Short mmCIF file of C-alpha atoms and ligand atoms in Angstrom, two decimals:
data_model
loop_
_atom_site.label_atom_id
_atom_site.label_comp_id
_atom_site.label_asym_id
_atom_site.label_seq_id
_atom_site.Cartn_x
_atom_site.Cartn_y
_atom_site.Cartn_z
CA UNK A 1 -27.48 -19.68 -11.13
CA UNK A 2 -24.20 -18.24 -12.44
CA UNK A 3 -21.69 -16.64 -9.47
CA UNK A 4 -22.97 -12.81 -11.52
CA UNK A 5 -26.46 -13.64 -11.31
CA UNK A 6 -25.87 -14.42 -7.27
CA UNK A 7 -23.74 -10.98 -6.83
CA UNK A 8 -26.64 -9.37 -9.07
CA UNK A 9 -29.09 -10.04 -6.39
CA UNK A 10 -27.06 -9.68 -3.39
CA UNK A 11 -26.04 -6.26 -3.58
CA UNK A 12 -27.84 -5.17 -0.28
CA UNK A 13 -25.88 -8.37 1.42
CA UNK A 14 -22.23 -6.83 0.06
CA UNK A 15 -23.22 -3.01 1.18
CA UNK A 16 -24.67 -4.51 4.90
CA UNK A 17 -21.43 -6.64 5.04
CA UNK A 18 -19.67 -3.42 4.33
CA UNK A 19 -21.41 -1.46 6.31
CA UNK A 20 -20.24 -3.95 9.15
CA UNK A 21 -16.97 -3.33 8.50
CA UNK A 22 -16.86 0.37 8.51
CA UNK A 23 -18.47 0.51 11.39
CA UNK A 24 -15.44 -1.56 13.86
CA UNK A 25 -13.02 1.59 13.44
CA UNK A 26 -9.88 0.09 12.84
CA UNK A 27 -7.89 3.37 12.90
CA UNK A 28 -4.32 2.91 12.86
CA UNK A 29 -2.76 4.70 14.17
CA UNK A 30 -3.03 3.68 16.94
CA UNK A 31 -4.39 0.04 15.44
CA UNK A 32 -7.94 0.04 16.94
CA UNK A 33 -10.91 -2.75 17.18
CA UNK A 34 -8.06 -5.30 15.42
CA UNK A 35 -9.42 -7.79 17.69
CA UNK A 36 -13.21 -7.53 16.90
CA UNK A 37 -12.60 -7.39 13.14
CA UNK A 38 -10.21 -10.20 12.80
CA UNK A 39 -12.94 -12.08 14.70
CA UNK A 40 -15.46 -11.40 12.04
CA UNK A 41 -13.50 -11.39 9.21
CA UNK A 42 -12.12 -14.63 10.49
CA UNK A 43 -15.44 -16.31 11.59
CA UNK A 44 -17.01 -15.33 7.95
CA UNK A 45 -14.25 -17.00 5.72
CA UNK A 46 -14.71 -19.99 7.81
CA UNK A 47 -19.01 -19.87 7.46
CA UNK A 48 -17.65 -20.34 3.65
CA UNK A 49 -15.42 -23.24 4.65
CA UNK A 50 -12.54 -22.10 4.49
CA UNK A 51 -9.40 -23.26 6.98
CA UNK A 52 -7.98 -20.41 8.38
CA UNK A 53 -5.76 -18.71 10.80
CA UNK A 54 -6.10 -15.78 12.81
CA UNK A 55 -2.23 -15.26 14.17
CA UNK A 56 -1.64 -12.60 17.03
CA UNK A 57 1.87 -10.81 16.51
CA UNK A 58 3.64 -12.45 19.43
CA UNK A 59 3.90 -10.27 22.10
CA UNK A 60 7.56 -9.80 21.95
CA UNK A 61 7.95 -9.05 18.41
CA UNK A 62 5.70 -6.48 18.83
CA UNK A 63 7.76 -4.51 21.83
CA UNK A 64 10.07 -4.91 19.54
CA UNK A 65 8.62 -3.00 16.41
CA UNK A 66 5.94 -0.95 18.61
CA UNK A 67 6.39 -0.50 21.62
CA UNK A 68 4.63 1.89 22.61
CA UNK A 69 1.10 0.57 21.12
CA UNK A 70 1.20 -3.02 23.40
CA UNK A 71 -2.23 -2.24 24.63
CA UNK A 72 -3.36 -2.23 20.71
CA UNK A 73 -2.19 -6.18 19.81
CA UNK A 74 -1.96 -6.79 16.24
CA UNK A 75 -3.75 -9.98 14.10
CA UNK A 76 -3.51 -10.82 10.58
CA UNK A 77 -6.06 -13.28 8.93
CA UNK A 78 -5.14 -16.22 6.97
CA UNK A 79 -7.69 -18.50 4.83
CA UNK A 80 -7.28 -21.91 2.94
CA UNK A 81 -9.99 -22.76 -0.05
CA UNK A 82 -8.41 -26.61 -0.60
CA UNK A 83 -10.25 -26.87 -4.23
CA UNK A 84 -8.19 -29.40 -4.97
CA UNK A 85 -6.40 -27.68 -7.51
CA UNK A 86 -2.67 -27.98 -8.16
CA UNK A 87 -1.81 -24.24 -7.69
CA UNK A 88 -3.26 -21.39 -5.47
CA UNK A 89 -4.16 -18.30 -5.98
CA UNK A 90 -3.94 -15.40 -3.39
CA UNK A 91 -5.96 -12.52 -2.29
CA UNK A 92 -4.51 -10.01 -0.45
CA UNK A 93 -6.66 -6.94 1.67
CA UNK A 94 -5.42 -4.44 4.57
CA UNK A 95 -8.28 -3.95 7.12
CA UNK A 96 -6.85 -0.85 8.78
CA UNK A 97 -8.03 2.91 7.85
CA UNK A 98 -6.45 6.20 8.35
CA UNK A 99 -7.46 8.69 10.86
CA UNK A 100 -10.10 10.53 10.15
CA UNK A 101 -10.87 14.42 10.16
CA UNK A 102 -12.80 16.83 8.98
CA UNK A 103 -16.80 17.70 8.50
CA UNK A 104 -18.23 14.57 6.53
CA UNK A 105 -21.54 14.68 4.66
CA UNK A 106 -23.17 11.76 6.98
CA UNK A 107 -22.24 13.21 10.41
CA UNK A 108 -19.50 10.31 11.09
CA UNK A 109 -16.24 8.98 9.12
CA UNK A 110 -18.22 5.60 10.66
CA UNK A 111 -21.82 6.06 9.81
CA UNK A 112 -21.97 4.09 6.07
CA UNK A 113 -24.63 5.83 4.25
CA UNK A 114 -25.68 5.04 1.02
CA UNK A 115 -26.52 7.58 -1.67
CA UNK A 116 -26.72 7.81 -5.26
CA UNK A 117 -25.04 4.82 -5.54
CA UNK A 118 -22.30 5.43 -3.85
CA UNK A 119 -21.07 4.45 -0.11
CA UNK A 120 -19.41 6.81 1.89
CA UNK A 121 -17.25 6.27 4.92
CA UNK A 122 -13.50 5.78 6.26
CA UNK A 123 -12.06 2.37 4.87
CA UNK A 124 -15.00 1.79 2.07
CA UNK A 125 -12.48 2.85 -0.75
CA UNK A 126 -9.20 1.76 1.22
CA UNK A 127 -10.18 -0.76 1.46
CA UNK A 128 -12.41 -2.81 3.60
CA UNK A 129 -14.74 -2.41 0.23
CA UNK A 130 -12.05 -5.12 -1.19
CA UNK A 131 -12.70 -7.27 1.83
CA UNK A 132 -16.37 -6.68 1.04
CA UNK A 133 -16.01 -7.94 -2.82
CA UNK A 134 -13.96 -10.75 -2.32
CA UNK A 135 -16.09 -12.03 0.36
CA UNK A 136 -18.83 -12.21 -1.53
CA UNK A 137 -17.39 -13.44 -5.15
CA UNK A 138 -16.49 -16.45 -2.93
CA UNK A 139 -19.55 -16.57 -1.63
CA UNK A 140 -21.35 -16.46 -5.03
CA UNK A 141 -18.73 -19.63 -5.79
CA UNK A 142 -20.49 -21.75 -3.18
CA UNK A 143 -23.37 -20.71 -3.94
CA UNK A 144 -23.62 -21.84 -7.55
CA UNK A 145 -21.40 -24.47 -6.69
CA UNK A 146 -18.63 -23.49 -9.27
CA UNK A 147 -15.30 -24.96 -8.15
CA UNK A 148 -12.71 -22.35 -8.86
CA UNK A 149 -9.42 -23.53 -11.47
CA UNK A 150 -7.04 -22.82 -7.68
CA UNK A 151 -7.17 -23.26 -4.42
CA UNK A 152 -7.84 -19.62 -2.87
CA UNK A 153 -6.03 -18.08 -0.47
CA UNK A 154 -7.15 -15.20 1.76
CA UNK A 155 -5.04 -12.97 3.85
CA UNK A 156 -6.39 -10.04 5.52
CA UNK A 157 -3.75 -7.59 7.38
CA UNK A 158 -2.92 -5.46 9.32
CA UNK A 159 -1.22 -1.70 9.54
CA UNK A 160 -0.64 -1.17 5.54
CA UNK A 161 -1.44 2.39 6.57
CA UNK A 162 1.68 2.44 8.61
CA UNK A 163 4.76 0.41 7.35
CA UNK A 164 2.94 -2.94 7.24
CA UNK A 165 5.26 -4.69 9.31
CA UNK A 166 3.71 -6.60 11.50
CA UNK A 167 0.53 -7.04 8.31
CA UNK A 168 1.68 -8.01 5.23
CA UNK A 169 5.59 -7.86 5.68
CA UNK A 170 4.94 -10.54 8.56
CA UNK A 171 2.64 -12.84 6.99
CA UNK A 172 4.99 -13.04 3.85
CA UNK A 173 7.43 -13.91 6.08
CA UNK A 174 5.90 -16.40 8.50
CA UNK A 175 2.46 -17.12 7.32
CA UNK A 176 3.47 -20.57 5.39
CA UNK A 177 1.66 -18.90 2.59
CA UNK A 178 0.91 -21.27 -0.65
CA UNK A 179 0.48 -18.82 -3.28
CA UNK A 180 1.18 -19.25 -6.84
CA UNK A 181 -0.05 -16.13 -7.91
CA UNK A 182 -1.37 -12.70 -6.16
CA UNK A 183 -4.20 -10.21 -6.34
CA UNK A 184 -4.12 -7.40 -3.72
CA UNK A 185 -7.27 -5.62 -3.71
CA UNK A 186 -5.89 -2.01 -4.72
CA UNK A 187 -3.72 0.24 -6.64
CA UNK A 188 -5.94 -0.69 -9.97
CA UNK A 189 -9.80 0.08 -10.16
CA UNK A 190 -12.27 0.55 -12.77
CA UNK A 191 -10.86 0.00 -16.24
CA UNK A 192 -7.06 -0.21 -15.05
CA UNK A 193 -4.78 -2.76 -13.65
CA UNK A 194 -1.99 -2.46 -11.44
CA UNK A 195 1.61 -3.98 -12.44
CA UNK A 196 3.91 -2.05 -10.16
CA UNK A 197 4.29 1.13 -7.72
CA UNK A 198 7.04 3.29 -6.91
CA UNK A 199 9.22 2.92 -4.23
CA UNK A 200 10.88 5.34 -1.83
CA UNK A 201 13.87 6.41 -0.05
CA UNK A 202 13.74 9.10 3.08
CA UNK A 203 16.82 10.59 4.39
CA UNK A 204 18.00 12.96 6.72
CA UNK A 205 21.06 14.76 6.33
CA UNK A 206 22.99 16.83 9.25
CA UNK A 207 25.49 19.39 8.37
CA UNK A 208 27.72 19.66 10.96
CA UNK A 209 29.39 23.59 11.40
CA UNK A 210 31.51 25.28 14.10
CA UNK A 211 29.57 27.37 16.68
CA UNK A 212 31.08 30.75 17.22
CA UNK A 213 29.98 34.27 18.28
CA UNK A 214 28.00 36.34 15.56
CA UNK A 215 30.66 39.10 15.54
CA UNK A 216 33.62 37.06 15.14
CA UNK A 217 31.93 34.43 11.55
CA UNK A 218 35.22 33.67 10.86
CA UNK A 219 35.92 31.80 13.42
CA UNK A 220 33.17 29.40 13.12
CA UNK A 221 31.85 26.96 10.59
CA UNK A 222 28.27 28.15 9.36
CA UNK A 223 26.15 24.52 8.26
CA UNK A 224 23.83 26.95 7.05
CA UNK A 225 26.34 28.06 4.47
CA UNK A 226 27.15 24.58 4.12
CA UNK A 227 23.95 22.85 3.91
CA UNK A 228 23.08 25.40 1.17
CA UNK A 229 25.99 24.66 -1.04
CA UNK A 230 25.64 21.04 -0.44
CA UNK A 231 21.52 21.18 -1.75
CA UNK A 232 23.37 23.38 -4.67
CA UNK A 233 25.55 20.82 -5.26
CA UNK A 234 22.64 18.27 -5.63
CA UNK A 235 21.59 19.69 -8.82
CA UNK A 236 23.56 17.40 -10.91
CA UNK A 237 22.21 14.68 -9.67
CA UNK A 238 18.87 15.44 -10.08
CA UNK A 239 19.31 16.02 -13.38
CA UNK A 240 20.41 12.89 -13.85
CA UNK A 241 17.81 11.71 -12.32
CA UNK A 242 15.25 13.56 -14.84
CA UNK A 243 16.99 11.86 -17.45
CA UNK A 244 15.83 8.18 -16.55
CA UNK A 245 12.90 7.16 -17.67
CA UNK A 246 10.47 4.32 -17.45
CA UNK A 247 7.64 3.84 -19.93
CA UNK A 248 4.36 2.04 -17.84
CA UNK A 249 2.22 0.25 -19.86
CA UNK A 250 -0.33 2.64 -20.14
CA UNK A 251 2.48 5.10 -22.02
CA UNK A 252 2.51 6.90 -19.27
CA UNK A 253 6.44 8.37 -19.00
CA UNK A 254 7.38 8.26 -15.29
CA UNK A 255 11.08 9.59 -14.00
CA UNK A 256 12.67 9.91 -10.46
CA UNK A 257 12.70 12.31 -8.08
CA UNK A 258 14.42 13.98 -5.34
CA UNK A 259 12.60 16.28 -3.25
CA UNK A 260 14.28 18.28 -0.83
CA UNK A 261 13.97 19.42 2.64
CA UNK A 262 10.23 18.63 3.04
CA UNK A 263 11.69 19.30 6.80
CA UNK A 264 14.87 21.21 7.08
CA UNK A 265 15.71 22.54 10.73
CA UNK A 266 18.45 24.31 12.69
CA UNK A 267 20.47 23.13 15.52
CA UNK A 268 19.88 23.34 19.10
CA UNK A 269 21.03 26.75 20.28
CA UNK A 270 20.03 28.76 17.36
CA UNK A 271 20.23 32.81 18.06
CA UNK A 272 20.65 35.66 15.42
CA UNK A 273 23.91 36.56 17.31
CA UNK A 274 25.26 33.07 16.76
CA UNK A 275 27.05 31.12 13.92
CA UNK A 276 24.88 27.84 13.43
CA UNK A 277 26.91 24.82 14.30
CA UNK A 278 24.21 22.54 12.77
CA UNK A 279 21.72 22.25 10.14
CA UNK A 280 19.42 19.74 8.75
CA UNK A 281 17.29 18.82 6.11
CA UNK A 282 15.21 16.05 4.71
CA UNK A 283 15.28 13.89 1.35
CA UNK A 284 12.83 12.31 -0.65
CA UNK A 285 13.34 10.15 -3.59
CA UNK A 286 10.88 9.01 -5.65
CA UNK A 287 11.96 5.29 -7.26
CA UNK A 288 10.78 3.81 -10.42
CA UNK A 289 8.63 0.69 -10.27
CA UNK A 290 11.76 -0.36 -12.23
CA UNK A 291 14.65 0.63 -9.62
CA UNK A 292 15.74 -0.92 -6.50
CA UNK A 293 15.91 0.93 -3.33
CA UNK A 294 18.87 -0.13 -2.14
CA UNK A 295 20.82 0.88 -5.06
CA UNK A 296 18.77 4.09 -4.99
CA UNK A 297 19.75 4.81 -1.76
CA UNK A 298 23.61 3.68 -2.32
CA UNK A 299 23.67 5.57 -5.24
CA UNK A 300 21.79 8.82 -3.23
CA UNK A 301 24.29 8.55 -0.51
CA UNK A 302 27.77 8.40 -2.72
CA UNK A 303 26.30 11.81 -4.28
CA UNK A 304 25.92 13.16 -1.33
CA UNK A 305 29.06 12.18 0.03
CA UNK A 306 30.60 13.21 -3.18
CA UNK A 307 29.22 16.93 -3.02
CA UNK A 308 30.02 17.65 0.45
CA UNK A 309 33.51 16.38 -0.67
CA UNK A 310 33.83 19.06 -2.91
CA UNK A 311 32.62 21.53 -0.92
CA UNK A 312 35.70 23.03 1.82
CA UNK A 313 34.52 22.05 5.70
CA UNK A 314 31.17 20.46 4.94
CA UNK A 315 31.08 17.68 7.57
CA UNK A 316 27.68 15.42 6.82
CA UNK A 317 25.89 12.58 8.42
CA UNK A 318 23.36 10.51 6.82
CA UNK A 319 20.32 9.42 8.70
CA UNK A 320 18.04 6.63 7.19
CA UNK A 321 14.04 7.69 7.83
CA UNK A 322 12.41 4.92 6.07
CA UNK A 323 11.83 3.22 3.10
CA UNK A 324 9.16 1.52 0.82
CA UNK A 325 10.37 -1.17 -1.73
CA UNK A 326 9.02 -0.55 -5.59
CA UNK A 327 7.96 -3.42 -7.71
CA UNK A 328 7.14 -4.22 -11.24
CA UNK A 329 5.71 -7.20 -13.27
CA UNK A 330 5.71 -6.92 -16.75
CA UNK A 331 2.02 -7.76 -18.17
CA UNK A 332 3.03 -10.64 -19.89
CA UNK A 333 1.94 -13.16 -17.74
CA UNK A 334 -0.65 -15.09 -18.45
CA UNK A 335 -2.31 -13.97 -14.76
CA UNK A 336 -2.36 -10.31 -16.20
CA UNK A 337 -4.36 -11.78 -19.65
CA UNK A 338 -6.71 -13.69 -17.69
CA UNK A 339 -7.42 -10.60 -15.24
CA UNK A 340 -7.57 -8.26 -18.28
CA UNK A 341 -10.51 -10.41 -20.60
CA UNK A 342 -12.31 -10.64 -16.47
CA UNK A 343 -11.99 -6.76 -16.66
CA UNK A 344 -13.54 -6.36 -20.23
CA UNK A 345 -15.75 -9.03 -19.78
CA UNK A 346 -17.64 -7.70 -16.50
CA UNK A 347 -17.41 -3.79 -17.32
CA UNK A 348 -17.91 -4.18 -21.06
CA UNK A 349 -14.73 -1.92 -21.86
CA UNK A 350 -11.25 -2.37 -22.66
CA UNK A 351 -9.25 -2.92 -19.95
CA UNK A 352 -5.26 -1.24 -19.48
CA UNK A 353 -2.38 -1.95 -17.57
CA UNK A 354 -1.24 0.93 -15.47
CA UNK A 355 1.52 1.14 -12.42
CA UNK A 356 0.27 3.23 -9.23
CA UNK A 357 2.31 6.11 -8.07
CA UNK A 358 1.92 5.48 -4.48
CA UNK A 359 2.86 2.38 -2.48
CA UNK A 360 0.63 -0.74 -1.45
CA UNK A 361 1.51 -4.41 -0.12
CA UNK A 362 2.37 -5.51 -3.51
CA UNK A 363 5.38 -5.18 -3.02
CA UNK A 364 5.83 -8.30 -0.86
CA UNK A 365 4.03 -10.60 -3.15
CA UNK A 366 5.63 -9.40 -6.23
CA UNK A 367 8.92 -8.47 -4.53
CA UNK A 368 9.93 -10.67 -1.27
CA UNK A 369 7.73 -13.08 -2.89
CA UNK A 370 8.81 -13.58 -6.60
CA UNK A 371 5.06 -14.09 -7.62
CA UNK A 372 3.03 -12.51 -10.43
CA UNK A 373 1.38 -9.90 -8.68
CA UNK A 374 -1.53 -7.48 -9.86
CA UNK A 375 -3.49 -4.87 -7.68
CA UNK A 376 -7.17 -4.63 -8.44
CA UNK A 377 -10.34 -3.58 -6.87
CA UNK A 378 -13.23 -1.80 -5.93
CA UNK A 379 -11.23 1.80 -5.51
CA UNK A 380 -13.86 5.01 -5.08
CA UNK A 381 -13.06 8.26 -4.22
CA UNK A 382 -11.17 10.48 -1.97
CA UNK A 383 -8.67 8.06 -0.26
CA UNK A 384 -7.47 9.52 3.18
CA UNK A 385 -9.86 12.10 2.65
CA UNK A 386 -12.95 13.67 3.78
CA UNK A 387 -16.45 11.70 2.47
CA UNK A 388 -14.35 8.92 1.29
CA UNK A 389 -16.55 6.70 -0.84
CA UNK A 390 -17.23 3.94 -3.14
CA UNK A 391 -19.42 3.05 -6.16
CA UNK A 392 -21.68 0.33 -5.25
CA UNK A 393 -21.70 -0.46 -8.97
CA UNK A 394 -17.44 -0.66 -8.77
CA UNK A 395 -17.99 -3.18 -5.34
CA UNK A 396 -20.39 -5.43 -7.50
CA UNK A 397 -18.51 -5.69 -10.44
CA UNK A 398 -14.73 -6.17 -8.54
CA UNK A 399 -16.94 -9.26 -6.94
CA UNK A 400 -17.80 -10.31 -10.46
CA UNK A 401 -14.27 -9.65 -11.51
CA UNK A 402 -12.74 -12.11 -8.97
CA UNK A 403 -15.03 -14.44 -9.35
CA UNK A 404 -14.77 -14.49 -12.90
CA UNK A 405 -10.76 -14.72 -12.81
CA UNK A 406 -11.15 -17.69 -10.85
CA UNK A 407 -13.21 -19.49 -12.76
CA UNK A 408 -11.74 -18.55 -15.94
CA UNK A 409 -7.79 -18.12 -15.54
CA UNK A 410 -6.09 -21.75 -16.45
CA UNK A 411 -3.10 -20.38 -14.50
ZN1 ZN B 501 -4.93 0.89 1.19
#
């Protein structure tokens, strides 16, 4: 029996084991039933003899980052496949699922129906239905007793859904990881392949005026007036911005961008009879899989230092929101090869390298990490959405796929 032949005939295992998984509601936020899933999660890599770790945050990092969640303790999930190989390979999946809302076909965001093929329910695209596939393409492994070409290496995390932190950003830091080379179970699905996602930089910028009465302008500062000629003033750079380009390997043309003032609010204090001594809006800059967010958000800050310069009594502070780092490996890898004949191989259609739009823990593999990175898996429909679901055909064949890559990539 070949590893396909034993995913072939265990497709009601992968759904039920699924199924499982949808139903511990691992909402974050706030971070619920972490406990009970890392449990399972960690008690079925080692019923497929694997070594591995289940690591609580300690407690004091996590007062630290989140304080006011203690009562919700965060795990991550580490596992060791010692094949005896001389390199490893890594597979990386998040376990935590947006909130849910909304009228869904099936009565509950929790209650995993199947129909027409399909699987709906919160965390079956994003992406316990990863966790479900790789599971079982090592299971198929043992079961045919094909040794894989790598060790494999499991981690299952916490909080992507939130800033990853205390998921994937810790266990790249401390988790003594022995990775060679990474797959994380999303951003690519179906006939595409992940090599990169955009990055971004959120900013806040006050504008700080001169109250005075609304009879007497003159003798205030208005940041209304101010903050207007400073988002004016932006133009430039935006265009600038319009002008870079990267080319993703699809042929897709991607450029940067700044979006402004997604929030923009007044001052305390604000009356019609008054001059507005402060003003405020938001920034939000799209960066290139190619780009670096720090010198995206030096370079965004010197602008806006720059225009306010120019501009007569336009006193500005910069606030930092957050930020997501971008990466980008170049398909010429011989991991990205390997993954693309798995792709054509299983589905029976060309394959293509594409970069995602939005952000996912590649980032520390490929980034923090230095290591060929790709993003593959199962995918479905309507992410962070209402009736949320995935082809059982996609789940099968991403187990095939994986399973296939590590039996046929020489690394
Ligand atoms: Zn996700």
């Amino acid at each position: 029996m070949t590893p396909a032949h034993y995913l072939q005939r265990h497709e009601a295992d992968l759904i039920a084991f699924l199924q499982k998984l949808v139903r511990l509601r691992t909402v974050n936020p706030p971070g619920e039933n972490y406990g009970a899933i890392t449990t399972l999660l960690a008690a079925t890599l080692r019923g497929l003899g694997l070594t591995v770790r289940r690591i609580p945050i300690p407690r004091a990092l996590q007062k630290k980052t989140l304080p006011t969640l203690l009562d919700h303790p965060r795990y991550n999930v580490i596992g060791f496949w010692d094949a005896g190989a001389e390199k490893t390979l890594h597979f990386n999946a998040h376990y935590d699922v947006v909130p849910v809302s909304g009228r869904w076909r099936h009565g509950s965001a929790f209650n995993p129906v199947v129909e027409h093929g399909w699987i709906y329910g919160r965390g079956t695209s994003d992406m316990k239905g990863a966790i479900a596939s790789l599971v079982f393409a090592l299971k198929a492994l043992r079961a045919s007793g094909v040794r894989p070409n790598f060790n494999v290496e499991v981690s299952f995390t916490a909080d992507e859904e939130t800033d990853s932190l205390l998921g994937t950003g810790w266990v790249a830091d401390h988790g003594r990881l022995r990775a060679d080379y990474a797959v994380v179970g999303e951003g690519g699905e179906g006939n595409a392949i992940c090599c990169g996602h955009n990055g971004v930089v959120w900013l806040n910028v006050r504008v700080h005026g001169r109250a005075a009465h609304g009879s007497t302008p003159q003798k205030g500062i208005n940041a209304l007036e101010k903050m207007s000629a400073l988002v004016l003033a932006l133009d430039g750079y935006k265009r600038g911005l319009a002008r870079r380009t990267f080319r993703a390997p699809d042929g897709r043309l991607l450029r940067p961008t700044l979006n402004l003032g997604g929030v923009f609010a007044a001052g305390e204090g604000g009356k019609v009879n008054t001059v507005p001594a402060t003003a405020s809006f938001s920034i939000d800059r799209r960066v290139l899989p190619v780009e670096d967010i720090r010198t995206a958000e030096r370079e965004l800050r010197t602008a806006l230092k720059q225009a306010a310069a120019n501009i007569p009594q336009c006193r500005i502070t910069i606030e930092k929101i957050s930020d997501n780092f971008s990466c980008y490996h170049a398909p010429t890898h011989p991991l990205f090869a390997a993954m693309k004949r798995s792709v054509t191989r299983i589905r029976r259609q060309p394959a293509r390298f594409t970069v995602s739009t939005g952000f996912n823990d590649m980032h520390f593999f490929a980034h923090v990490l230095k290591l060929p990175t790709l993003g593959y898996g199962p995918g479905g429909r309507d992410y962070h959405a209402v009736d949320e679901r995935a082809r059982i055909k996609d789940l099968v064949d991403s187990a095939k796929i994986y399973a296939d890559l590590l039996t046929t990539f020489e690394g």
